[in-house]
Amino acid sequence: MHTDFRYWLPFLTEDVPAALTTPESVARFELKQALPRIAPDMSVTLCRDDSMGEGFRVCRQGNTITITGGEVGLLYGAYRVMMALYAGEKLPADHAQQPKYALRMIDNWDNADGDIERGYSGRSLMFEGGRFDYDPIRLRGLARLMASVGLNVLCINNVNVRNPAHRLIEDWLPQLAEVAAIFRPFGVRLMVSIDYAQPMRHGIDTADPLNERVQAWWNEQCRVVYAAIPDLAGFLVKADSEHRPGPFTYGRNHAEGANMLARALKPFGGNLVWRCFVYNCQQDWRDQVTDRPMAAYQHYVYLDGQFEDNVILQVKNGPFDFQVREPVSPTLLAMPETNLAIEWQLAQEYTGHQIDIYAMMGMWQEVMADLGADKVMAMAAVSNLGRDECIFGHPFAAVNFFGYGLLSWDPDNAAAGDVARLWAKLTYRLDAKDEDTLVGILLESRGAYEKYTAPLGVCWMVVPHEHYGPSPDGYEYQAWGTYHRASRDAVGIDRTAKGTGYAEQYPAELRDRYSSLETCPDELLLWFQRQRYDYVMRDGRTLIQRIYDDHFEGYEWVEAAEKKLTALPLPEADKAIVMERMTRQKKNAREWRDVINSFFYRFSGAEDEKGRPLYL
Ligand code: GCV
C-alpha cells in the first residue's frame, strides 16, 4: 500500500537516505535507482549551471540525456525526466523550463494537538498531543512528492494558530530546524503560521503594529528564528478573520499590520504572506445590503501599492470560500502594484471531503483563464494530506496534489486532461481502455459533484460547520453572510449594479459578462442573478426543471461511475478504499438529490416534467 509514499513515483523503490543533504545528491540517487527500471538503455548526465536557478534544460541525443540546471533545477529536471520516461512520453530533443512562480506553497492546517482543520485523511503528519510527532522517513517521502512536481514551500501549521502552536517560533525552534533539514535536500523551505497577537503572550499589553515595543519584539523574534532556520520562507498570517486578532483592533489598516511584520522579516530575506480572507462573520441575515463576497476587495484594493515588497497578499480563488463553483476573486484583478498569491483548497472542505471524487483541474483552468497567469506571483494550496494509510484519504485525491504542483509550476502547461492522463499513467499503468475510463471519471467528477450538490452557482446549501451533506437552509439564517434567499417564486442574489453591486468590482469585460443574462454562464447564474423558477434558460428549460434535472443527472453519474470503477483493475488496496468511498459518495449524492429537489418542490410547487420522485 501507499505507506511507502510512492503514489505517482512507483519506479522509486528505495527511500532517499537521510545522509543526502543536497538536491543534487538526491537527484543522482533517484536517477540511479530508477533508470535501470524505466529506461535501462538510457544514460542521464547532470550538469550544474547555477544561473538557471530553479529552472532546468533537458537535451536528448540518442540514448543520452543531459539535464542542466541550478542545484534544485537538477532535481526538478530529474523527476520530470523520470516521470516522462516511465509514462512513455517522448522527450523533446531540447527543451527548457522555468517555474512561472517563485513560491509554490502547500499550506497545512495542522494543529499542534494532531487534529487537522478541514483534514479528511487522518491526523497530522507533523504533530500529535501538543508537540511535534513525525516519522522522518514519511516526511522525506512527502518532501520527495513535493519536489517531484516542483512545490517549494510548506507552511507546517494551521492559520488559526491555537495554543501551543505559537511556540513554533519560540522554544520549539530546535525541532522546527530539524524538520526544515528534512525538507531542505528536496528544495522545500518551511513557512510558519503565526499569531498576530503573539507579543501579548510576553507581557506587552498590545499588538498594535505601530507600537514600538511590538515592533521591537517582532524584530528580535525574527532574529532568533532566522538564527535557527536561515532559509525559512517566512510567516503566514490570518488576521482580523473569523475572530483572529489583527490590526483592526487598534484602528490600523492591513498595510500597517502587514508591513510591521514584513519589516521584521526583511533583513533575513523572509516573506510575509498575509491572507485576505477578511469579512464580517457576524452579519445579521436580515441585512440585504452587506454582501460577503465584496469584503476582500473593500478591505484591500484601496491599499494597493502600500505594501512592503516582501509582503504577498494571499487571496482565495473565489470571493466566498472554496465553494464548488465561484467566479475569480475580483481582488486578484485589482491590485497591480501588490504581490499577490492565489489560494486554492486541495482539502475538499466543500467538495466532498475526499470521500466523493472531485478532480479540481478544470476549476483551476477556468479561474486562471479569467485571471491571467501574470496577475499573481505565487500560488498556495490548502493541503489534503494526513496520516491515513493513503495520505490523500482517497487515492484519486492524489491527482489534485499532483496537478496543483504542475499548475503552480506553469499554469499554461497544466491542462486538465493532460494532468489527469499523466497522473493515471504514472500511478496505475492501466491498459488504454481502462486508462480512458479512469481519466473520464476524473474529468467529469467536478461537474457531477456540482450537479448533485449546488448547481448554477447557488452555493451554501451544505450542512453548517461540517460541510458535508445537504442542508438547504442550514446557513440561511446564520451570521456568516452566506445566503441564497430561496422563496416560493425565486432564488439567488442579484449581484449586478441593480443589486448588491458586486459585479462592479470587476474590470469591464467580466463585469459585463456576469451582469448580462445573455452572457452570464449558466454555472454562475444564481451567483449573479436572482431568478424566478419559471425563468426560461438558454436551452429552453425552466430554471426549476434545470435544478431538478441537474440533481437527478448528478446522481445518475455517480451510479454509472460506481459500475465503471467496479470493473476497473486497480491495485487491491486502492480498489478497496475507492469502492468503500464510492458507496458513501452514492449515499451522499442520493441525499443531496432528494433533499435539494424536495426543498425547491415544496417552495415552488412545480412538478418534475419527467415525473421523477419529489417529496412533500
Ligand atoms: C482555517 C473556512 C473554513 C475554516 C478556515 C477558513 C480560512 O471558513 O471553514 O475552517 O479556517 O476558511 O480559510 O481561514
XYZ file of C-alpha atoms and ligand atoms in Angstrom:
630
model
C 0.000 0.000 0.000
C 0.999 3.639 -0.014
C 2.648 3.810 3.376
C 5.753 3.949 1.202
C 4.696 7.327 -0.234
C 5.347 6.303 -3.832
C 1.997 7.238 -5.436
C 2.886 8.710 -8.847
C 6.535 7.695 -8.399
C 6.185 3.889 -8.366
C 9.555 3.498 -10.082
C 11.325 4.657 -6.911
C 11.504 1.752 -4.522
C 14.137 2.976 -2.090
C 13.746 5.836 0.360
C 16.104 8.746 -0.005
C 18.780 8.242 2.684
C 18.974 10.858 5.404
C 22.673 11.226 4.664
C 21.910 13.005 1.386
C 21.682 16.667 2.191
C 21.693 18.436 -1.185
C 19.182 18.392 -4.044
C 21.911 17.403 -6.472
C 22.830 14.327 -4.437
C 19.148 13.403 -4.198
C 18.799 13.774 -7.960
C 21.744 11.415 -8.558
C 20.381 8.888 -6.070
C 16.910 8.885 -7.626
C 18.180 8.558 -11.182
C 20.496 5.742 -10.214
C 17.723 3.673 -8.725
C 15.075 4.477 -11.329
C 16.879 4.317 -14.655
C 17.653 0.597 -14.710
C 13.952 0.007 -14.161
C 12.398 2.543 -16.516
C 14.973 3.042 -19.267
C 17.907 0.639 -18.972
C 19.373 1.820 -22.293
C 19.444 5.471 -21.348
C 22.092 7.380 -19.525
C 21.461 10.710 -17.822
C 24.140 13.300 -17.109
C 23.634 16.176 -14.681
C 25.301 19.460 -15.490
C 25.233 22.154 -12.821
C 24.577 25.702 -14.003
C 23.553 27.905 -11.109
C 22.499 30.721 -13.401
C 19.383 28.652 -14.169
C 18.109 28.759 -10.575
C 15.113 26.507 -10.191
C 14.818 26.010 -13.942
C 16.319 23.240 -15.999
C 17.059 22.236 -19.546
C 16.810 18.724 -20.928
C 18.744 17.720 -24.068
C 18.466 14.293 -25.614
C 20.924 12.874 -28.096
C 20.286 9.284 -28.919
C 20.302 7.427 -25.636
C 21.993 10.177 -23.686
C 20.048 12.781 -21.777
C 21.712 15.821 -20.274
C 19.925 17.788 -17.596
C 21.368 21.239 -16.984
C 20.203 23.382 -14.087
C 20.920 25.003 -10.771
C 21.037 22.686 -7.793
C 17.288 22.430 -7.276
C 16.682 22.702 -11.009
C 18.656 19.494 -11.474
C 16.363 17.709 -9.047
C 13.219 19.035 -10.717
C 14.615 18.106 -14.120
C 15.495 14.612 -12.923
C 11.961 13.951 -11.646
C 10.422 15.289 -14.841
C 12.651 13.107 -16.964
C 11.945 10.018 -14.860
C 8.198 10.611 -14.970
C 8.249 11.211 -18.717
C 10.249 8.071 -19.396
C 8.067 5.939 -17.141
C 4.892 7.318 -18.698
C 6.254 6.581 -22.152
C 6.304 10.226 -23.209
C 8.696 11.159 -25.961
C 11.258 13.628 -24.664
C 11.812 16.572 -26.987
C 15.405 16.820 -28.262
C 15.960 20.043 -26.375
C 13.646 21.870 -24.056
C 13.950 24.188 -21.079
C 11.564 25.032 -18.251
C 11.465 27.758 -15.636
C 8.815 27.880 -12.932
C 6.267 30.590 -13.503
C 6.003 31.386 -9.796
C 8.760 31.822 -7.233
C 6.677 30.468 -4.349
C 4.704 27.274 -4.870
C 3.216 26.614 -1.482
C 1.348 23.937 0.393
C -0.450 25.227 3.478
C -1.083 22.653 6.174
C -3.947 23.426 8.504
C -2.438 21.117 11.138
C -2.912 21.897 14.808
C -0.356 21.018 17.446
C -2.807 18.555 19.045
C -2.646 16.471 15.865
C -6.047 17.444 14.574
C -6.244 18.991 11.111
C -8.757 21.738 10.470
C -10.702 20.565 7.430
C -8.497 17.484 7.224
C -10.046 14.425 5.574
C -7.214 11.934 5.521
C -6.453 11.354 9.140
C -4.421 13.166 11.704
C -1.392 15.367 11.254
C 1.836 14.028 9.782
C 3.680 16.621 11.907
C 2.088 16.928 15.325
C 0.302 14.900 17.966
C -0.629 15.601 21.584
C 0.550 19.208 21.604
C 4.042 18.559 20.259
C 5.990 17.574 17.173
C 5.453 13.921 16.341
C 6.577 12.756 12.925
C 8.248 9.915 11.128
C 11.283 11.371 9.336
C 11.057 8.714 6.642
C 7.481 9.680 5.866
C 8.375 13.364 5.850
C 11.178 12.660 3.405
C 8.636 10.775 1.324
C 6.390 13.829 1.384
C 9.274 16.127 0.500
C 10.044 13.882 -2.462
C 6.430 14.040 -3.659
C 6.517 17.818 -3.397
C 9.801 18.137 -5.287
C 8.639 15.751 -7.997
C 6.020 18.310 -9.033
C 8.071 21.413 -8.244
C 6.483 22.533 -4.950
C 8.939 24.510 -2.858
C 7.295 25.830 0.342
C 5.465 24.002 3.121
C 3.654 26.017 5.756
C 3.510 23.476 8.508
C 0.710 24.694 10.796
C -2.835 25.973 10.737
C -3.501 29.641 10.037
C -5.770 29.513 13.070
C -2.820 29.381 15.455
C -4.016 27.666 18.594
C -2.028 27.169 21.741
C 0.671 25.745 21.791
C 1.444 26.247 18.067
C 2.720 29.772 18.787
C 5.734 28.033 20.332
C 6.941 27.018 16.871
C 8.794 30.317 16.600
C 9.808 30.293 20.239
C 11.035 27.300 22.239
C 10.141 24.777 19.509
C 12.700 26.263 17.137
C 15.235 23.429 17.542
C 12.649 20.861 16.403
C 11.454 23.167 13.663
C 15.042 23.352 12.452
C 15.190 19.545 12.364
C 12.084 19.390 10.207
C 13.470 22.113 7.945
C 16.590 19.976 7.492
C 14.456 17.034 6.335
C 12.824 19.104 3.593
C 15.879 21.132 2.545
C 17.527 18.491 0.301
C 14.329 18.491 -1.756
C 14.339 22.227 -2.337
C 11.395 22.708 0.044
C 11.543 25.556 2.561
C 9.296 25.760 5.588
C 6.920 28.555 6.492
C 5.116 29.078 9.793
C 1.681 30.488 10.570
C 1.988 32.986 13.386
C -0.404 34.523 15.861
C -0.691 38.233 15.207
C -1.109 38.919 18.919
C 1.923 36.844 19.920
C 3.745 39.739 21.683
C 0.840 39.854 24.142
C 1.946 36.471 25.486
C 5.136 38.212 26.588
C 3.902 40.945 28.848
C 3.222 43.506 26.121
C -0.304 44.773 26.544
C -0.987 45.437 22.868
C -0.401 44.026 19.386
C -0.754 47.450 17.743
C 1.562 47.385 14.712
C 2.572 50.998 15.262
C 3.625 50.390 18.853
C 7.410 50.420 19.254
C 7.531 47.630 21.799
C 5.504 45.403 19.492
C 7.840 46.203 16.613
C 10.909 45.555 18.749
C 9.501 42.216 19.896
C 8.958 41.017 16.322
C 12.342 42.340 15.167
C 14.096 40.404 17.877
C 11.974 37.288 17.384
C 12.754 37.225 13.668
C 16.451 37.445 14.506
C 16.101 34.420 16.797
C 14.047 32.471 14.257
C 16.447 33.084 11.378
C 19.437 32.201 13.508
C 17.862 28.747 13.851
C 16.498 28.404 10.297
C 18.248 30.804 7.928
C 16.220 29.728 4.893
C 12.756 29.897 6.472
C 10.388 31.067 3.718
C 8.607 33.424 6.111
C 5.394 33.800 8.069
C 1.779 33.234 7.059
C -0.863 35.320 8.825
C -4.620 35.173 9.183
C -5.566 38.440 10.838
C -8.939 40.044 11.605
C -10.636 37.000 10.163
C -13.111 34.702 11.868
C -12.248 36.032 15.329
C -8.462 36.037 14.845
C -6.628 39.068 16.233
C -5.385 41.733 13.863
C -4.650 45.397 13.270
C -8.332 46.424 13.130
C -8.458 46.163 16.930
C -6.086 49.152 17.052
C -7.712 51.165 14.292
C -4.911 50.241 11.847
C -5.358 49.017 8.309
C -3.911 45.843 6.858
C -0.997 47.546 5.147
C 0.093 48.909 8.514
C -0.412 45.493 10.071
C 1.407 43.513 7.390
C 4.242 45.960 6.866
C 5.267 45.862 10.504
C 5.888 42.115 10.259
C 7.381 42.361 6.794
C 9.981 44.851 8.023
C 10.967 42.491 10.796
C 11.423 39.660 8.270
C 13.130 41.663 5.550
C 16.720 41.673 6.850
C 16.635 37.879 6.735
C 15.072 37.526 3.302
C 11.745 36.287 4.721
C 8.339 36.785 3.130
C 5.210 37.840 4.901
C 2.227 36.062 3.396
C -0.910 37.848 4.529
C -4.305 36.293 3.908
C -7.178 38.389 2.592
C -9.988 36.189 3.892
C -11.477 39.083 5.830
C -15.240 39.581 6.078
C -17.941 40.219 8.625
C -18.769 36.822 10.115
C -21.399 38.337 12.377
C -23.791 39.586 9.766
C -27.496 39.905 10.511
C -29.194 37.679 7.933
C -31.911 40.309 7.571
C -29.299 42.710 6.215
C -29.743 42.643 2.421
C -27.111 45.258 1.716
C -23.920 43.714 3.059
C -22.675 41.152 0.539
C -19.897 38.969 1.899
C -18.069 38.325 -1.405
C -17.441 42.064 -1.691
C -15.472 42.235 1.547
C -11.891 41.422 0.499
C -11.964 43.988 -2.287
C -13.279 46.616 0.113
C -10.597 45.896 2.702
C -7.578 45.683 0.391
C -7.874 47.270 -3.019
C -7.562 50.849 -1.751
C -4.241 49.829 -0.181
C -2.706 48.750 -3.493
C 0.907 49.881 -3.707
C 1.256 50.455 0.040
C 2.699 47.071 0.996
C 6.379 46.314 1.558
C 7.973 44.387 -1.280
C 8.262 41.218 0.795
C 4.521 41.167 1.539
C 2.429 38.778 -0.516
C -1.339 39.041 -0.199
C -2.868 35.598 -0.373
C -6.367 35.681 -1.848
C -8.716 32.717 -2.149
C -9.552 31.776 -5.737
C -13.150 32.893 -5.314
C -14.554 35.693 -3.163
C -16.625 33.407 -0.917
C -14.854 30.362 0.436
C -13.856 27.455 -1.820
C -17.398 26.778 -2.995
C -17.958 24.208 -5.704
C -18.186 26.996 -8.270
C -17.123 30.604 -7.862
C -16.041 33.348 -10.207
C -12.448 34.529 -9.856
C -11.946 36.849 -6.902
C -12.086 40.453 -8.166
C -9.422 41.419 -5.625
C -6.887 39.464 -7.660
C -7.668 41.632 -10.674
C -7.489 44.969 -8.924
C -4.095 45.215 -7.216
C -1.443 45.623 -9.916
C 1.057 47.255 -7.526
C 0.946 44.477 -4.925
C 2.448 40.976 -4.768
C -0.417 38.507 -4.908
C -0.783 34.781 -4.359
C -3.870 32.819 -5.311
C -5.010 30.301 -2.687
C -6.718 27.042 -3.682
C -8.041 24.355 -1.379
C -6.930 20.804 -2.097
C -8.641 19.707 1.105
C -12.143 19.026 -0.140
C -13.972 21.018 2.504
C -16.951 21.896 0.320
C -16.225 19.450 -2.448
C -16.761 16.042 -0.933
C -14.298 15.570 1.943
C -12.094 13.276 -0.143
C -14.952 10.776 0.038
C -16.583 11.979 -3.156
C -14.406 12.086 -6.251
C -13.650 15.661 -7.227
C -10.734 16.437 -9.528
C -10.029 20.174 -9.410
C -8.021 20.785 -12.538
C -10.951 22.088 -14.563
C -11.686 24.728 -11.940
C -8.078 25.891 -11.892
C -8.030 26.199 -15.635
C -11.212 28.255 -15.748
C -10.134 30.598 -12.976
C -6.668 31.076 -14.457
C -8.209 31.852 -17.860
C -10.171 34.733 -16.327
C -7.310 35.821 -14.110
C -4.354 35.674 -16.472
C -1.225 33.921 -15.240
C 0.703 37.162 -14.675
C -1.662 38.724 -12.151
C -0.170 36.678 -9.311
C 3.419 35.940 -8.352
C 2.808 32.903 -6.152
C 0.425 30.035 -5.580
C -0.739 28.434 -2.374
C -2.999 25.475 -1.704
C -4.511 24.174 1.495
C -3.139 20.668 1.857
C -5.194 17.487 1.511
C -2.661 15.360 3.401
C -2.942 13.353 6.580
C -1.702 10.322 8.422
C -4.123 7.822 6.846
C -2.707 4.835 5.070
C -3.370 6.722 1.845
C -2.166 10.176 2.782
C -4.689 11.782 0.422
C -7.601 9.908 2.007
C -8.996 8.922 -1.380
C -6.364 7.515 -3.745
C -7.799 9.677 -6.537
C -7.403 12.851 -4.445
C -3.684 12.472 -5.149
C -4.380 13.842 -8.626
C -5.214 17.199 -7.046
C -1.901 17.424 -5.202
C -0.004 16.256 -8.278
C -1.918 18.591 -10.583
C -1.529 21.554 -8.270
C 2.242 21.124 -8.422
C 2.194 21.211 -12.212
C -0.201 24.159 -12.191
C 1.935 26.225 -9.872
C 4.995 25.407 -11.937
C 3.349 26.603 -15.125
C -0.408 27.116 -15.471
C -0.067 27.209 -19.255
C 1.201 23.671 -19.178
C -1.299 22.065 -16.857
C -4.343 21.324 -18.996
C -6.836 19.233 -17.030
C -6.810 16.336 -19.496
C -3.012 16.162 -19.655
C -2.656 16.243 -15.887
C -5.239 13.514 -15.344
C -3.715 11.375 -18.080
C -0.154 11.686 -16.814
C -1.175 11.034 -13.221
C -3.169 7.952 -14.253
C -0.297 6.591 -16.334
C 2.232 7.058 -13.567
C 0.040 5.788 -10.772
C -1.741 2.802 -12.272
C -0.330 1.663 -15.631
C -3.721 0.553 -16.922
C -4.387 -0.568 -20.474
C -5.590 2.141 -22.838
C -9.299 1.446 -22.386
C -9.181 1.352 -18.601
C -6.990 4.431 -18.525
C -9.589 6.270 -20.632
C -12.269 5.189 -18.189
C -10.324 6.489 -15.209
C -9.381 9.758 -16.879
C -13.000 10.208 -17.958
C -14.247 9.719 -14.405
C -11.734 12.228 -13.072
C -12.521 14.871 -15.649
C -16.279 14.514 -15.232
C -16.214 14.290 -11.456
C -16.336 18.004 -10.738
C -19.337 18.678 -12.964
C -21.169 15.707 -11.474
C -20.491 16.770 -7.886
C -21.664 20.264 -8.718
C -24.882 18.946 -10.251
C -25.974 16.835 -7.306
C -24.955 19.418 -4.689
C -25.176 23.121 -5.617
C -25.548 23.701 -9.369
C -25.999 27.031 -11.158
C -23.861 28.931 -8.663
C -26.339 28.718 -5.797
C -23.643 27.924 -3.130
C -24.088 27.276 0.609
C -26.696 24.538 0.829
C -24.360 22.391 2.848
C -24.593 21.176 6.454
C -23.172 24.050 8.537
C -19.700 23.719 10.057
C -19.189 20.109 8.966
C -19.679 20.993 5.288
C -20.659 17.554 4.038
C -24.191 16.678 3.000
C -27.239 18.834 2.221
C -28.934 21.376 4.459
C -30.513 23.960 2.132
C -31.483 26.349 4.897
C -28.574 25.447 7.165
C -26.743 28.721 6.569
C -29.747 30.804 5.595
C -30.482 32.411 8.936
C -26.925 32.476 10.251
C -24.339 35.194 10.690
C -21.797 34.034 8.118
C -23.046 36.083 5.171
C -23.962 33.029 3.127
C -27.448 33.341 1.692
C -29.322 32.065 -1.367
C -32.668 33.605 -0.334
C -34.847 30.948 -1.925
C -38.549 31.870 -1.779
C -41.666 30.377 -3.324
C -41.039 32.303 -6.572
C -37.320 32.756 -6.997
C -33.798 32.032 -5.797
C -30.347 33.656 -5.988
C -28.862 37.075 -5.302
C -28.773 39.969 -7.740
C -25.135 40.996 -7.605
C -25.262 43.323 -10.607
C -25.321 47.120 -10.342
C -29.061 46.888 -9.701
C -28.464 44.575 -6.774
C -25.565 44.448 -4.330
C -23.144 45.851 -6.912
C -20.601 43.051 -6.505
C -20.198 42.654 -10.279
C -18.990 46.258 -10.424
C -15.791 45.180 -8.661
C -14.638 43.505 -11.878
C -12.874 45.015 -14.856
C -15.353 45.880 -17.628
C -15.185 42.629 -19.572
C -16.014 40.366 -16.639
C -18.470 42.860 -15.170
C -20.399 42.916 -18.427
C -20.235 39.160 -18.863
C -21.684 38.498 -15.427
C -24.179 41.360 -15.409
C -25.982 40.393 -18.568
C -28.344 37.452 -18.737
C -27.226 36.957 -22.325
C -23.653 36.219 -21.326
C -23.650 35.104 -17.695
C -22.672 31.405 -17.768
C -25.395 29.036 -16.563
C -22.988 27.681 -13.961
C -22.939 31.096 -12.262
C -26.496 32.198 -12.957
C -27.694 32.260 -9.344
C -24.408 33.722 -8.163
C -25.109 36.880 -10.119
C -28.838 36.933 -10.697
C -31.985 36.352 -8.755
C -34.315 34.372 -10.978
C -37.841 33.081 -10.923
C -38.343 29.352 -11.133
C -40.209 29.762 -14.424
C -37.295 31.682 -15.980
C -36.516 30.026 -19.308
C -32.839 29.230 -19.641
C -30.785 29.220 -22.842
C -31.507 25.589 -23.507
C -35.266 26.124 -23.258
C -35.695 24.503 -19.852
C -37.151 26.427 -16.932
C -34.889 27.161 -14.003
C -36.815 24.783 -11.747
C -36.644 21.992 -14.309
C -32.935 22.596 -14.688
C -32.489 22.356 -10.902
C -34.341 19.027 -10.880
C -32.515 17.690 -13.937
C -29.084 18.588 -12.625
C -29.653 16.825 -9.338
C -31.009 13.709 -10.998
C -28.212 13.673 -13.566
C -25.539 14.187 -10.932
C -26.776 11.162 -9.037
C -27.039 9.069 -12.198
C -23.411 9.891 -12.952
C -22.404 8.508 -9.571
C -24.288 5.268 -10.216
C -22.611 4.914 -13.597
C -19.180 5.757 -12.158
C -19.628 3.106 -9.495
C -20.231 0.489 -12.173
C -17.198 1.595 -14.148
C -14.996 1.571 -11.066
C -16.182 -1.893 -10.102
C -14.756 -3.152 -13.381
C -11.511 -1.172 -13.175
C -8.421 -3.261 -12.363
C -6.858 -1.051 -9.696
C -4.371 -2.425 -7.166
C -6.271 -4.255 -4.456
C -5.616 -1.844 -1.597
C -6.591 1.212 -3.626
C -9.617 -0.550 -5.016
C -10.911 -1.313 -1.543
C -10.675 2.340 -0.493
C -12.110 3.599 -3.768
C -15.140 1.300 -3.630
C -15.812 1.927 0.039
C -15.746 5.679 -0.577
C -17.879 5.297 -3.657
C -20.583 3.662 -1.546
C -20.522 6.722 0.715
C -20.473 9.063 -2.259
C -23.572 7.397 -3.679
C -25.408 7.741 -0.384
C -24.357 11.382 -0.170
C -25.387 12.110 -3.765
C -28.806 10.499 -3.243
C -29.343 12.568 -0.133
C -28.343 15.785 -1.894
C -30.561 14.998 -4.878
C -33.670 14.326 -2.853
C -33.245 16.970 -0.166
C -32.499 19.820 -2.564
C -35.122 18.829 -5.129
C -37.731 18.441 -2.416
C -36.732 21.779 -0.908
C -37.413 23.539 -4.194
C -40.522 21.455 -4.908
C -42.029 22.464 -1.587
C -41.348 26.133 -2.295
C -42.318 26.227 -5.950
C -44.980 23.538 -6.225
C -43.611 22.785 -9.697
C -43.813 19.156 -10.799
C -40.858 17.484 -12.476
C -41.631 17.210 -16.189
C -40.246 13.700 -16.196
C -42.339 12.585 -13.250
C -39.401 11.503 -11.066
C -39.989 11.314 -7.331
C -40.038 14.552 -5.333
C -41.051 14.515 -1.714
C -43.550 16.712 0.093
C -8.703 27.790 8.679
C -13.227 28.490 6.119
C -13.051 27.207 6.884
C -12.214 27.420 8.130
C -10.881 28.038 7.714
C -11.169 29.343 6.992
C -9.915 30.024 6.479
O -14.050 29.363 6.826
O -14.304 26.669 7.184
O -12.031 26.179 8.739
O -10.033 28.246 8.807
O -11.990 29.080 5.878
O -9.631 29.863 5.304
O -9.250 30.698 7.238
